[in-house]
Short mmCIF file of C-alpha atoms in Angstrom, two decimals:
data_model
loop_
_atom_site.label_atom_id
_atom_site.label_comp_id
_atom_site.label_asym_id
_atom_site.label_seq_id
_atom_site.Cartn_x
_atom_site.Cartn_y
_atom_site.Cartn_z
CA MET L 1 0.85 -14.33 -33.43
CA TYR L 2 -2.50 -15.64 -32.04
CA SER L 3 -4.64 -13.30 -30.38
CA LYS L 4 -8.48 -13.75 -29.04
CA THR L 5 -10.80 -12.39 -26.83
CA LEU L 6 -13.28 -14.16 -24.79
CA ILE L 7 -16.41 -12.40 -23.06
CA LYS L 8 -18.00 -14.16 -19.90
CA LYS L 9 -21.46 -12.25 -19.42
CA ASP L 10 -22.50 -11.12 -15.97
CA SER L 11 -19.20 -12.65 -14.18
CA TYR L 12 -18.01 -10.03 -11.83
CA TYR L 13 -14.69 -10.42 -10.12
CA ASP L 14 -13.10 -7.78 -7.95
CA SER L 15 -10.17 -5.51 -9.34
CA VAL L 16 -7.34 -7.03 -6.78
CA THR L 17 -8.19 -10.65 -7.89
CA LEU L 18 -8.10 -9.78 -11.57
CA MET L 19 -4.77 -7.46 -11.41
CA SER L 20 -3.12 -10.43 -9.70
CA LEU L 21 -4.36 -12.97 -12.18
CA SER L 22 -3.29 -10.94 -15.09
CA ASN L 23 0.12 -10.92 -13.90
CA LYS L 24 0.27 -14.88 -13.33
CA ILE L 25 -1.05 -15.10 -17.01
CA LEU L 26 1.66 -12.91 -18.22
CA ASN L 27 4.14 -15.54 -16.72
CA VAL L 28 2.82 -18.19 -18.83
CA ASP L 29 5.40 -19.36 -21.49
CA GLY L 30 4.37 -18.09 -24.94
CA VAL L 31 2.10 -15.32 -23.81
CA GLU L 32 3.04 -11.95 -25.13
CA ASP L 33 0.39 -9.71 -23.49
CA ALA L 34 -2.75 -10.57 -21.43
CA VAL L 35 -5.48 -8.40 -19.80
CA VAL L 36 -8.19 -10.20 -17.69
CA SER L 37 -10.59 -7.11 -16.28
CA MET L 38 -14.06 -6.24 -16.15
CA GLY L 39 -15.77 -4.42 -19.17
CA THR L 40 -15.45 -0.67 -17.62
CA ALA L 41 -14.83 2.18 -19.96
CA MET L 42 -11.42 2.56 -18.27
CA ASN L 43 -10.66 -1.00 -19.13
CA LYS L 44 -11.78 -0.78 -22.75
CA ASP L 45 -9.50 2.14 -22.99
CA LEU L 46 -6.61 0.12 -21.90
CA LEU L 47 -7.21 -2.56 -24.59
CA ASN L 48 -7.47 0.13 -27.18
CA ASN L 49 -4.10 1.68 -26.06
CA ILE L 50 -2.16 -1.56 -26.28
CA GLU L 51 -4.02 -2.42 -29.43
CA MET L 52 -6.07 -5.37 -27.96
CA ALA L 53 -9.48 -4.11 -28.39
CA THR L 54 -11.86 -6.21 -30.31
CA GLU L 55 -15.57 -5.96 -31.34
CA GLU L 56 -16.45 -8.53 -28.58
CA SER L 57 -14.63 -6.29 -25.94
CA GLU L 58 -16.14 -2.97 -27.28
CA ALA L 59 -19.50 -4.77 -26.77
CA ALA L 60 -18.93 -5.93 -23.18
CA GLY L 61 -20.74 -4.37 -20.33
CA GLU L 62 -19.59 -3.38 -17.09
CA ASN L 63 -20.46 -6.66 -15.37
CA ASP L 64 -18.98 -8.61 -18.08
CA LEU L 65 -15.36 -10.24 -17.80
CA ILE L 66 -13.05 -9.59 -20.61
CA ILE L 67 -10.30 -12.13 -21.09
CA ALA L 68 -7.95 -10.86 -23.91
CA ILE L 69 -4.80 -13.10 -24.49
CA LYS L 70 -1.93 -12.79 -27.10
CA ALA L 71 0.09 -15.80 -27.58
CA GLU L 72 2.77 -17.31 -29.96
CA ASN L 73 0.30 -19.58 -31.40
CA GLU L 74 -3.24 -21.16 -30.50
CA GLU L 75 -1.87 -23.93 -28.32
CA LYS L 76 -0.05 -21.37 -26.09
CA TYR L 77 -3.27 -19.44 -26.05
CA GLU L 78 -5.37 -22.67 -25.16
CA THR L 79 -2.69 -23.19 -22.04
CA ALA L 80 -3.06 -19.77 -21.04
CA LEU L 81 -6.88 -19.74 -21.29
CA GLU L 82 -7.15 -23.04 -19.24
CA LYS L 83 -4.86 -21.22 -16.65
CA VAL L 84 -7.32 -18.35 -16.39
CA GLU L 85 -10.17 -20.66 -15.98
CA ASP L 86 -8.54 -22.50 -13.21
CA LEU L 87 -7.62 -19.40 -11.15
CA LEU L 88 -11.16 -17.98 -11.80
CA ASP L 89 -12.55 -21.23 -10.39
CA ASN L 90 -9.99 -21.05 -7.41
CA LYS L 91 -8.65 -24.40 -8.29
CA ASP L 92 -5.76 -25.96 -6.52
CA ASP L 93 -3.15 -26.31 -9.27
CA LYS L 94 -2.12 -29.77 -7.95
CA LYS L 95 -5.53 -31.25 -6.84
CA GLY L 96 -7.97 -29.31 -9.01
CA GLU L 97 -10.34 -29.00 -6.08
CA LYS L 98 -12.19 -26.07 -4.92
CA LYS L 99 -10.72 -24.40 -2.06
CA GLU L 100 -13.59 -22.12 -0.77
CA VAL L 101 -17.40 -21.90 -1.13
CA LYS L 102 -18.67 -18.92 -3.27
CA ALA L 103 -21.56 -17.09 -2.61
CA LYS L 104 -23.40 -14.82 -5.12
CA THR L 105 -25.00 -12.56 -2.71
CA ILE L 106 -24.42 -11.37 1.06
CA ASN L 107 -27.92 -12.71 1.97
CA SER L 108 -26.91 -16.05 0.30
CA ALA L 109 -23.66 -16.20 2.11
CA LEU L 110 -25.41 -15.62 5.57
CA LYS L 111 -27.63 -18.70 4.90
CA ASP L 112 -24.16 -20.59 4.56
CA PHE L 113 -22.59 -19.04 7.34
CA PRO L 114 -25.39 -17.54 9.83
CA GLU L 115 -22.87 -17.09 12.63
CA ALA L 116 -20.79 -14.49 10.45
CA ASN L 117 -20.56 -10.94 11.99
CA PHE L 118 -18.09 -9.47 9.28
CA ALA L 119 -18.40 -8.65 5.69
CA VAL L 120 -15.28 -7.74 3.29
CA ILE L 121 -16.80 -6.00 0.13
CA SER L 122 -15.13 -5.26 -3.08
CA VAL L 123 -17.27 -4.61 -6.00
CA PRO L 124 -17.51 -1.65 -8.52
CA GLY L 125 -18.19 1.74 -6.79
CA GLN L 126 -21.61 2.25 -7.87
CA TYR L 127 -22.71 -0.94 -6.23
CA ALA L 128 -20.51 -0.76 -3.11
CA ALA L 129 -22.72 1.19 -0.95
CA ARG L 130 -25.76 -0.73 -1.79
CA GLU L 131 -23.92 -4.10 -0.53
CA ALA L 132 -22.41 -2.45 2.35
CA LYS L 133 -26.03 -1.19 3.52
CA ILE L 134 -27.26 -4.61 3.11
CA ALA L 135 -24.47 -6.08 5.14
CA LEU L 136 -25.07 -3.55 8.00
CA LYS L 137 -28.64 -4.11 7.95
CA ASN L 138 -27.98 -7.64 8.42
CA ASP L 139 -25.83 -6.69 11.65
CA LEU L 140 -22.46 -7.29 9.96
CA ASN L 141 -19.58 -5.28 10.70
CA VAL L 142 -18.24 -3.94 7.12
CA MET L 143 -14.78 -3.72 5.73
CA LEU L 144 -15.33 -1.66 2.26
CA PHE L 145 -12.41 -2.34 -0.04
CA SER L 146 -14.04 -0.35 -2.92
CA ASP L 147 -13.54 3.00 -3.75
CA ASN L 148 -15.22 5.50 -6.02
CA VAL L 149 -17.97 5.81 -3.28
CA SER L 150 -19.57 9.23 -2.87
CA ILE L 151 -18.93 11.18 0.34
CA GLU L 152 -22.82 11.40 0.84
CA ALA L 153 -23.03 7.41 0.59
CA GLU L 154 -20.19 7.10 3.21
CA ASN L 155 -21.77 9.48 5.54
CA GLU L 156 -25.12 7.49 5.29
CA LEU L 157 -23.51 4.17 5.57
CA LYS L 158 -21.42 5.43 8.76
CA ASP L 159 -24.56 6.88 10.33
CA LEU L 160 -26.19 3.47 9.97
CA ALA L 161 -23.10 1.86 11.62
CA VAL L 162 -22.95 4.13 14.30
CA GLU L 163 -26.80 3.61 14.96
CA LYS L 164 -26.48 -0.07 15.30
CA GLY L 165 -23.04 -0.12 17.07
CA LEU L 166 -21.15 -1.64 14.08
CA LEU L 167 -18.04 -0.90 12.25
CA MET L 168 -18.13 0.54 8.86
CA MET L 169 -14.42 0.52 7.61
CA GLY L 170 -14.01 2.40 4.43
CA PRO L 171 -14.70 3.03 1.62
CA ASP L 172 -10.99 2.37 0.25
CA CYS L 173 -10.22 0.41 3.22
CA GLY L 174 -7.25 -1.66 2.47
CA THR L 175 -5.61 -2.95 5.60
CA ALA L 176 -7.02 -4.25 8.85
CA ALA L 177 -6.34 -6.87 11.42
CA ILE L 178 -9.08 -8.33 13.42
CA ASN L 179 -8.43 -10.56 16.29
CA SER L 180 -5.11 -11.25 14.87
CA LYS L 181 -6.55 -12.04 11.64
CA GLY L 182 -5.21 -9.96 8.64
CA LEU L 183 -7.59 -8.57 6.00
CA CYS L 184 -6.55 -7.60 2.58
CA PHE L 185 -3.16 -6.12 2.72
CA ALA L 186 -1.62 -6.59 6.18
CA ASN L 187 1.24 -7.88 7.71
CA LYS L 188 1.65 -11.10 10.18
CA VAL L 189 2.43 -9.48 13.60
CA LYS L 190 2.68 -10.74 17.19
CA ALA L 191 -0.62 -10.59 19.14
CA GLY L 192 -0.75 -8.08 22.01
CA ASN L 193 -2.20 -5.36 23.88
CA ILE L 194 -1.92 -2.42 21.21
CA SER L 195 -4.76 -1.66 19.08
CA LEU L 196 -4.62 0.58 16.14
CA ILE L 197 -7.10 2.84 14.26
CA ALA L 198 -5.78 4.33 11.07
CA ALA L 199 -7.19 6.33 8.04
CA SER L 200 -4.23 5.02 6.34
CA GLY L 201 -3.43 1.58 4.88
CA THR L 202 0.42 1.69 4.63
CA GLY L 203 0.67 4.04 7.53
CA LEU L 204 -1.16 1.27 9.41
CA GLN L 205 1.10 -1.48 8.20
CA GLU L 206 4.15 0.29 8.96
CA VAL L 207 3.00 0.90 12.69
CA MET L 208 2.10 -2.58 12.97
CA VAL L 209 5.38 -3.74 11.51
CA GLN L 210 7.51 -1.50 13.76
CA ILE L 211 5.59 -2.66 16.98
CA ASP L 212 6.28 -6.08 16.23
CA LYS L 213 10.04 -5.22 15.54
CA ASN L 214 10.10 -3.85 18.98
CA GLU L 215 8.77 -6.72 20.73
CA GLY L 216 5.19 -5.32 21.10
CA GLY L 217 1.93 -7.12 19.86
CA VAL L 218 -1.17 -5.95 18.30
CA ALA L 219 -4.75 -6.92 19.65
CA GLN L 220 -6.85 -5.00 16.78
CA ALA L 221 -6.13 -3.03 13.88
CA ILE L 222 -9.01 -1.08 12.38
CA GLY L 223 -9.09 1.12 9.15
CA THR L 224 -11.59 3.81 8.64
CA GLY L 225 -10.96 4.77 5.07
CA GLY L 226 -9.12 7.86 4.08
CA ARG L 227 -11.89 10.29 4.16
CA ASP L 228 -13.34 9.76 7.54
CA LEU L 229 -11.35 12.64 9.43
CA LYS L 230 -12.50 15.21 6.84
CA LYS L 231 -14.98 17.83 7.90
CA GLU L 232 -17.55 16.14 5.82
CA ILE L 233 -17.34 12.95 7.58
CA GLY L 234 -16.46 14.35 11.04
CA GLY L 235 -14.32 11.12 12.18
CA LYS L 236 -17.30 9.30 12.72
CA MET L 237 -15.66 5.76 12.51
CA MET L 238 -12.45 6.66 14.48
CA ILE L 239 -14.74 7.82 17.01
CA GLN L 240 -16.75 4.59 16.90
CA SER L 241 -13.57 2.61 16.69
CA ILE L 242 -12.33 4.13 20.04
CA LYS L 243 -15.35 3.33 21.75
CA ALA L 244 -15.54 -0.17 20.60
CA LEU L 245 -11.84 -0.61 21.72
CA ALA L 246 -12.74 1.06 25.04
CA ALA L 247 -14.55 -2.14 25.81
CA ASP L 248 -12.00 -4.64 24.65
CA PRO L 249 -10.41 -6.00 27.67
CA GLU L 250 -7.15 -7.04 25.44
CA THR L 251 -6.64 -3.53 24.46
CA GLU L 252 -4.48 -1.40 26.91
CA VAL L 253 -3.10 1.35 24.34
CA ILE L 254 -4.93 2.53 21.35
CA THR L 255 -2.97 4.21 18.60
CA LEU L 256 -4.58 6.57 16.01
CA ILE L 257 -2.93 7.30 12.75
CA SER L 258 -3.81 9.68 9.93
CA LYS L 259 -2.82 12.71 7.86
CA PRO L 260 -3.93 16.03 9.59
CA PRO L 261 -7.59 15.81 10.39
CA ALA L 262 -9.88 18.94 9.86
CA GLU L 263 -9.44 20.88 13.33
CA GLU L 264 -12.86 20.47 14.45
CA VAL L 265 -12.65 16.75 13.76
CA GLU L 266 -9.51 16.61 15.74
CA ALA L 267 -11.01 18.41 18.57
CA LYS L 268 -13.83 15.79 18.58
CA ILE L 269 -11.47 12.74 18.64
CA LEU L 270 -9.08 14.30 21.50
CA LYS L 271 -12.53 15.00 23.51
CA VAL L 272 -13.48 11.33 22.95
CA ALA L 273 -10.14 9.91 23.95
CA ALA L 274 -9.85 12.03 27.14
CA GLU L 275 -12.85 10.52 28.13
CA ILE L 276 -11.60 6.85 27.72
CA ASP L 277 -9.87 4.86 30.42
CA LYS L 278 -7.09 3.71 28.13
CA LYS L 279 -3.54 5.01 27.08
CA PHE L 280 -3.33 6.82 23.60
CA VAL L 281 -0.64 7.26 21.17
CA ILE L 282 -1.71 9.89 18.30
CA CYS L 283 0.22 10.26 15.04
CA PHE L 284 -1.47 12.71 12.67
CA LEU L 285 1.41 13.01 10.26
CA GLU L 286 3.01 16.58 9.86
CA SER L 287 0.77 18.00 12.68
CA ASP L 288 3.95 18.65 14.88
CA ARG L 289 1.98 18.48 18.11
CA ASP L 290 3.46 17.64 21.42
CA SER L 291 2.09 16.77 25.02
CA ASP L 292 3.56 16.00 28.35
CA ASP L 293 -0.01 14.31 29.19
CA GLU L 294 0.88 10.87 30.57
CA LYS L 295 -2.63 9.44 29.02
CA ILE L 296 -2.25 10.96 25.61
CA VAL L 297 1.14 10.96 23.84
CA PHE L 298 1.74 12.57 20.42
CA ALA L 299 4.14 11.05 17.67
CA ASN L 300 5.10 13.23 14.73
CA THR L 301 6.35 9.85 12.61
CA LEU L 302 5.19 6.48 12.02
CA LYS L 303 8.24 5.09 13.84
CA ASP L 304 7.91 7.20 16.88
CA ALA L 305 4.35 6.30 16.97
CA ALA L 306 5.26 2.61 17.07
CA LEU L 307 7.99 3.18 19.82
CA LYS L 308 5.52 5.20 22.02
CA SER L 309 3.02 2.57 21.51
CA VAL L 310 5.48 -0.06 22.86
CA GLU L 311 6.49 2.11 26.05
CA ALA L 312 2.88 2.98 26.72
CA ALA L 313 2.24 -0.92 26.77
CA GLY L 314 4.79 -1.50 29.35
CA ILE L 315 7.45 -2.97 27.17
CA THR L 316 11.11 -1.46 27.63
CA VAL L 317 12.32 -0.40 24.21
CA GLU L 318 15.81 -0.76 23.26
CA LYS L 319 17.19 2.70 22.82
CA LYS L 320 19.08 2.76 19.42
CA THR L 321 21.22 5.48 18.00
CA GLY L 322 20.30 7.82 15.39
CA ILE L 323 21.96 7.70 12.04
CA LYS L 324 24.44 10.29 12.95
CA GLU L 325 25.60 8.43 16.01
CA ASN L 326 25.82 5.03 14.22
CA LYS L 327 29.48 4.87 13.14
CA GLU L 328 28.92 1.70 10.88
CA LEU L 329 26.28 3.62 9.00
CA GLN L 330 28.17 6.77 8.73
CA ALA L 331 31.14 5.07 7.29
CA LYS L 332 28.67 3.46 4.47
CA ILE L 333 27.26 6.82 3.83
CA LYS L 334 30.69 8.39 3.46
CA GLU L 335 31.64 5.48 1.03
CA GLU L 336 28.48 5.71 -0.93
CA LYS L 337 28.71 9.49 -1.17
CA ALA L 338 32.32 9.38 -2.51
CA LYS L 339 31.04 7.32 -5.55
CA LEU L 340 28.89 10.17 -6.77
CA ASN L 341 30.24 12.92 -9.21
CA LYS L 342 29.21 16.51 -9.18
CA LYS L 343 26.28 16.43 -11.18
CA GLN L 344 24.66 13.56 -9.20
CA LYS L 345 22.68 15.80 -6.49
CA TYR L 346 19.08 14.53 -6.79
CA LEU L 347 16.81 11.95 -5.28
CA ARG L 348 14.04 9.97 -6.74
CA GLY L 349 11.76 7.99 -4.45
CA LEU L 350 9.56 5.52 -5.94
CA PHE L 351 7.01 4.39 -3.44
CA GLY L 352 4.50 1.75 -3.32
CA GLY L 353 3.01 3.04 0.02
CA GLY L 354 1.22 6.33 -0.26
CA THR L 355 1.69 7.21 3.64
CA LEU L 356 5.33 6.09 3.39
CA CYS L 357 5.88 8.74 0.66
CA ALA L 358 4.09 11.36 2.43
CA GLU L 359 6.39 10.52 5.55
CA ALA L 360 9.31 10.71 3.40
CA LEU L 361 8.25 14.28 2.04
CA TYR L 362 7.81 15.43 5.72
CA ILE L 363 11.17 14.22 6.74
CA LEU L 364 13.12 15.40 3.64
CA ARG L 365 11.35 18.80 2.97
CA ASP L 366 13.90 20.61 5.33
CA LYS L 367 16.91 18.39 4.11
CA LEU L 368 16.77 18.60 0.32
CA GLU L 369 16.06 21.59 -1.84
CA GLU L 370 12.66 22.01 -3.70
CA ILE L 371 11.62 18.63 -3.12
CA LYS L 372 8.20 17.73 -5.01
CA SER L 373 5.42 15.13 -5.14
CA ASN L 374 2.72 13.93 -6.82
CA ILE L 375 0.83 13.69 -3.51
CA ALA L 376 2.21 16.73 -1.92
CA LYS L 377 -0.73 19.07 -0.30
CA ASN L 378 1.52 22.12 -0.40
CA GLU L 379 1.07 23.72 -3.93
CA GLN L 380 4.89 24.76 -4.07
CA GLU L 381 5.66 21.08 -3.55
CA LYS L 382 3.00 19.78 -5.84
CA LEU L 383 4.48 17.88 -8.99
CA ALA L 384 3.02 19.38 -12.12
CA ASP L 385 3.91 16.39 -14.64
CA ILE L 386 4.76 12.83 -13.43
CA ASN L 387 6.47 12.33 -16.61
CA ASN L 388 8.50 15.31 -16.99
CA TYR L 389 10.51 16.68 -14.25
CA GLN L 390 13.87 17.69 -12.67
CA GLY L 391 15.34 17.75 -9.20
CA ASN L 392 14.28 15.78 -5.98
CA VAL L 393 10.95 13.86 -6.72
CA LEU L 394 9.16 11.65 -4.50
CA LEU L 395 6.40 9.42 -6.48
CA ASP L 396 3.57 7.30 -4.91
CA MET L 397 3.17 5.06 -7.70
CA GLY L 398 0.19 3.66 -6.25
CA GLU L 399 -1.84 6.86 -7.20
CA ASP L 400 -4.41 6.49 -9.89
CA GLU L 401 -2.27 8.49 -12.53
CA PHE L 402 -0.06 5.40 -12.42
CA THR L 403 -2.25 2.41 -11.84
CA LEU L 404 -5.03 3.49 -14.32
CA GLY L 405 -5.82 -0.02 -15.91
CA LYS L 406 -2.78 -1.60 -14.26
CA PRO L 407 -2.01 -3.19 -11.17
CA HIS L 408 -0.98 -1.69 -7.97
CA PRO L 409 2.99 -1.78 -7.55
CA MET L 410 2.41 -3.60 -4.27
CA ILE L 411 0.79 -6.34 -6.13
CA GLU L 412 2.88 -6.33 -9.42
CA PRO L 413 6.24 -4.52 -9.32
CA SER L 414 6.83 -4.40 -13.13
CA LEU L 415 5.30 -0.59 -13.14
CA ARG L 416 7.78 0.74 -10.87
CA ASN L 417 10.58 -1.46 -12.30
CA GLU L 418 10.07 0.31 -15.66
CA ARG L 419 10.43 3.57 -13.65
CA ILE L 420 13.76 2.58 -12.03
CA LEU L 421 15.14 2.12 -15.50
CA GLU L 422 14.04 5.48 -16.70
CA GLU L 423 15.21 7.28 -13.43
CA ALA L 424 18.85 5.70 -14.07
CA LYS L 425 19.16 7.25 -17.51
CA ASP L 426 19.06 10.79 -15.72
CA PRO L 427 22.49 11.85 -15.28
CA GLU L 428 21.65 13.99 -12.21
CA VAL L 429 20.08 11.44 -10.27
CA GLY L 430 22.37 10.10 -7.47
CA VAL L 431 19.96 8.11 -5.19
CA ILE L 432 16.86 6.07 -5.75
CA LEU L 433 14.90 5.32 -2.79
CA LEU L 434 12.44 2.34 -2.99
CA ASP L 435 10.05 0.50 -0.51
CA PHE L 436 8.88 -2.90 -0.47
CA GLU L 437 5.80 -4.12 1.27
CA LEU L 438 5.19 -7.72 2.79
CA GLY L 439 2.23 -9.42 3.74
CA TYR L 440 -1.11 -10.81 2.82
CA GLY L 441 -2.31 -9.51 -0.58
CA SER L 442 1.34 -8.06 -1.75
CA HIS L 443 3.35 -9.74 -4.39
CA SER L 444 4.82 -13.16 -3.32
CA ASP L 445 8.60 -11.74 -3.71
CA PRO L 446 8.72 -8.13 -4.30
CA ALA L 447 12.32 -7.67 -3.66
CA GLY L 448 13.36 -10.61 -6.10
CA ALA L 449 10.92 -9.28 -8.74
CA SER L 450 12.93 -5.92 -8.54
CA VAL L 451 16.32 -7.08 -8.49
CA LYS L 452 16.91 -7.40 -12.38
CA ALA L 453 15.65 -3.80 -12.73
CA ILE L 454 18.26 -2.51 -9.89
CA LYS L 455 20.96 -4.41 -11.76
CA GLU L 456 20.08 -3.10 -15.16
CA ALA L 457 19.76 0.46 -13.74
CA LYS L 458 23.26 0.31 -12.31
CA LYS L 459 24.62 -0.92 -15.62
CA ILE L 460 22.98 1.96 -17.30
CA ALA L 461 24.73 4.07 -14.90
CA ALA L 462 28.03 2.58 -15.02
CA ASP L 463 28.10 2.44 -19.00
CA ASP L 464 27.84 6.51 -18.53
CA ASN L 465 30.78 6.48 -15.88
CA ARG L 466 28.29 6.90 -12.85
CA GLU L 467 27.45 5.08 -9.80
CA LEU L 468 23.79 4.91 -8.96
CA ILE L 469 22.79 4.40 -5.15
CA PHE L 470 19.98 2.50 -3.93
CA ILE L 471 18.16 2.52 -0.66
CA SER L 472 15.66 0.28 0.32
CA TYR L 473 13.08 -0.21 3.09
CA ILE L 474 11.27 -3.47 3.62
CA CYS L 475 7.76 -2.98 5.53
CA GLY L 476 7.36 -6.44 6.91
CA THR L 477 8.05 -8.82 9.48
CA GLU L 478 9.86 -12.51 9.73
CA SER L 479 6.42 -13.84 9.92
CA ASP L 480 5.17 -12.74 6.72
CA TYR L 481 4.98 -15.40 4.16
CA GLN L 482 7.64 -13.64 1.81
CA ASN L 483 10.10 -13.98 4.44
CA TYR L 484 11.81 -10.74 5.63
CA SER L 485 15.42 -12.01 5.87
CA GLN L 486 15.24 -13.57 2.31
CA GLN L 487 13.74 -10.41 0.84
CA ALA L 488 16.55 -8.23 2.88
CA LYS L 489 19.41 -10.71 1.44
CA LYS L 490 18.21 -10.14 -2.16
CA LEU L 491 18.46 -6.40 -1.98
CA LYS L 492 21.77 -6.63 0.04
CA GLU L 493 23.18 -8.70 -2.71
CA VAL L 494 22.53 -6.03 -5.33
CA GLY L 495 24.07 -3.39 -3.40
CA SER L 496 21.22 -1.62 -1.91
CA ILE L 497 21.46 0.04 1.33
CA LEU L 498 18.59 -1.42 3.79
CA ALA L 499 17.15 0.87 6.25
CA GLU L 500 15.28 -0.31 9.44
CA ASN L 501 12.28 1.97 9.00
CA ASN L 502 11.00 4.31 6.36
CA VAL L 503 12.29 7.51 8.37
CA GLU L 504 15.83 6.07 8.45
CA ALA L 505 15.61 5.47 4.65
CA ALA L 506 14.79 9.05 4.03
CA GLU L 507 17.61 10.28 6.26
CA ILE L 508 20.13 8.22 4.75
CA ALA L 509 19.23 9.53 1.36
CA ALA L 510 19.36 13.19 2.72
CA GLU L 511 22.78 12.44 4.19
CA ILE L 512 24.28 11.08 0.99
CA LEU L 513 23.01 13.91 -1.08
CA ALA L 514 23.84 16.75 1.55
CA GLU L 515 26.28 19.41 0.38
CA GLU L 516 29.71 19.38 1.94
CA VAL L 517 30.14 22.17 4.32
#
């Protein structure tokens, strides 16, 4: 075995690029392990944990790039290293040509592109606020992908943005679509007259996808960052975005998406919405609000938010039956239910999308006993240990406790695939619930990358004289580059039940596990 570590001094690359790159290197023939990361304390700990730390990696600074590769021999190592260099240089594998111009600073980028009015920033948290401030002072709207930015810095940035009439999306803003151009994690959807503002990445994706599936179209999709509706921030960017969309002639309906805001923040947002001459659909998950107001309509799930948005946009929505009225689906549920033995009474939900996990918890808490989750706000539902539990459990595997030093499951499914096999060993588990996110930024073949794990999990159960039922939901459209139909086909071929939306997936799981009356 040949192992070597290369350090590139003062060579910063964002985490999304490096996580995706590491996965590609692991797939190179003859490579046993590979880590391509910045020299942060967390990444050094990861190298120590997998016994790949060296004197060079320990001496690396936070702005230094670490390339650690373990291969069968020196030749395989050199091949992998060359692949890393090509990917870092952004070369086309076939032509060896640069595909884009790289700028070292925002100011130098503006010299090359003086007409630019938008900056997407992904740098370490300690530098993110400074770079965002530079962008705002240069009259650039900002999408700040970086996290680990203090709430004080976020407030300062958003105050500056409001003062200058700009958008300050984030920190920790992972999804947006501006003028129909998807940014970071986003799906390709039809253009239309509905605009969305969300303090949630996968929540925004789900509503966009469901709007597209119901023949609606999206004008703008703006992320605010997850803390925007907290009392400390006061909804500054949601309110700023509402005012910006009020002046957009393409926008006829404005849809707001978030977990429940602070009460005083919600009141401010509703007051602003009431003063705007547009229709509003408001989905603050778990709020259970209702309204007969023709101008402002409330929705309690992401699916309903999409349907009500399409209706508000003047499009007739085909009325679909619920799962109780769907005879074909009920027959399938009955068939699958009969496969479980009496001990198999529990659900395990393994989610890549945090908001989809939160929505499933909302749907299932009254349908399944003592359900728990690592993202639950209610102390009674809070999962104490992500590696030691029993009963009904929903896991957001994109949370830090899972992704520390590892790629997010939306980028690289192997982390979740390992957990699928672990859950299959539990004789009390009857159903495993999975989500798959398509679109820009996500894995090129998420379903295909998980098929082997699903097959192996079913075999583990079969060897123990059990059946294991999989339910899947694909958050994506036919226009996404991963090809929705092909993804669906792969999951159906391994026997997974495929739901039309996240709510339906949760409801199917509950019906299969429901006790007979």
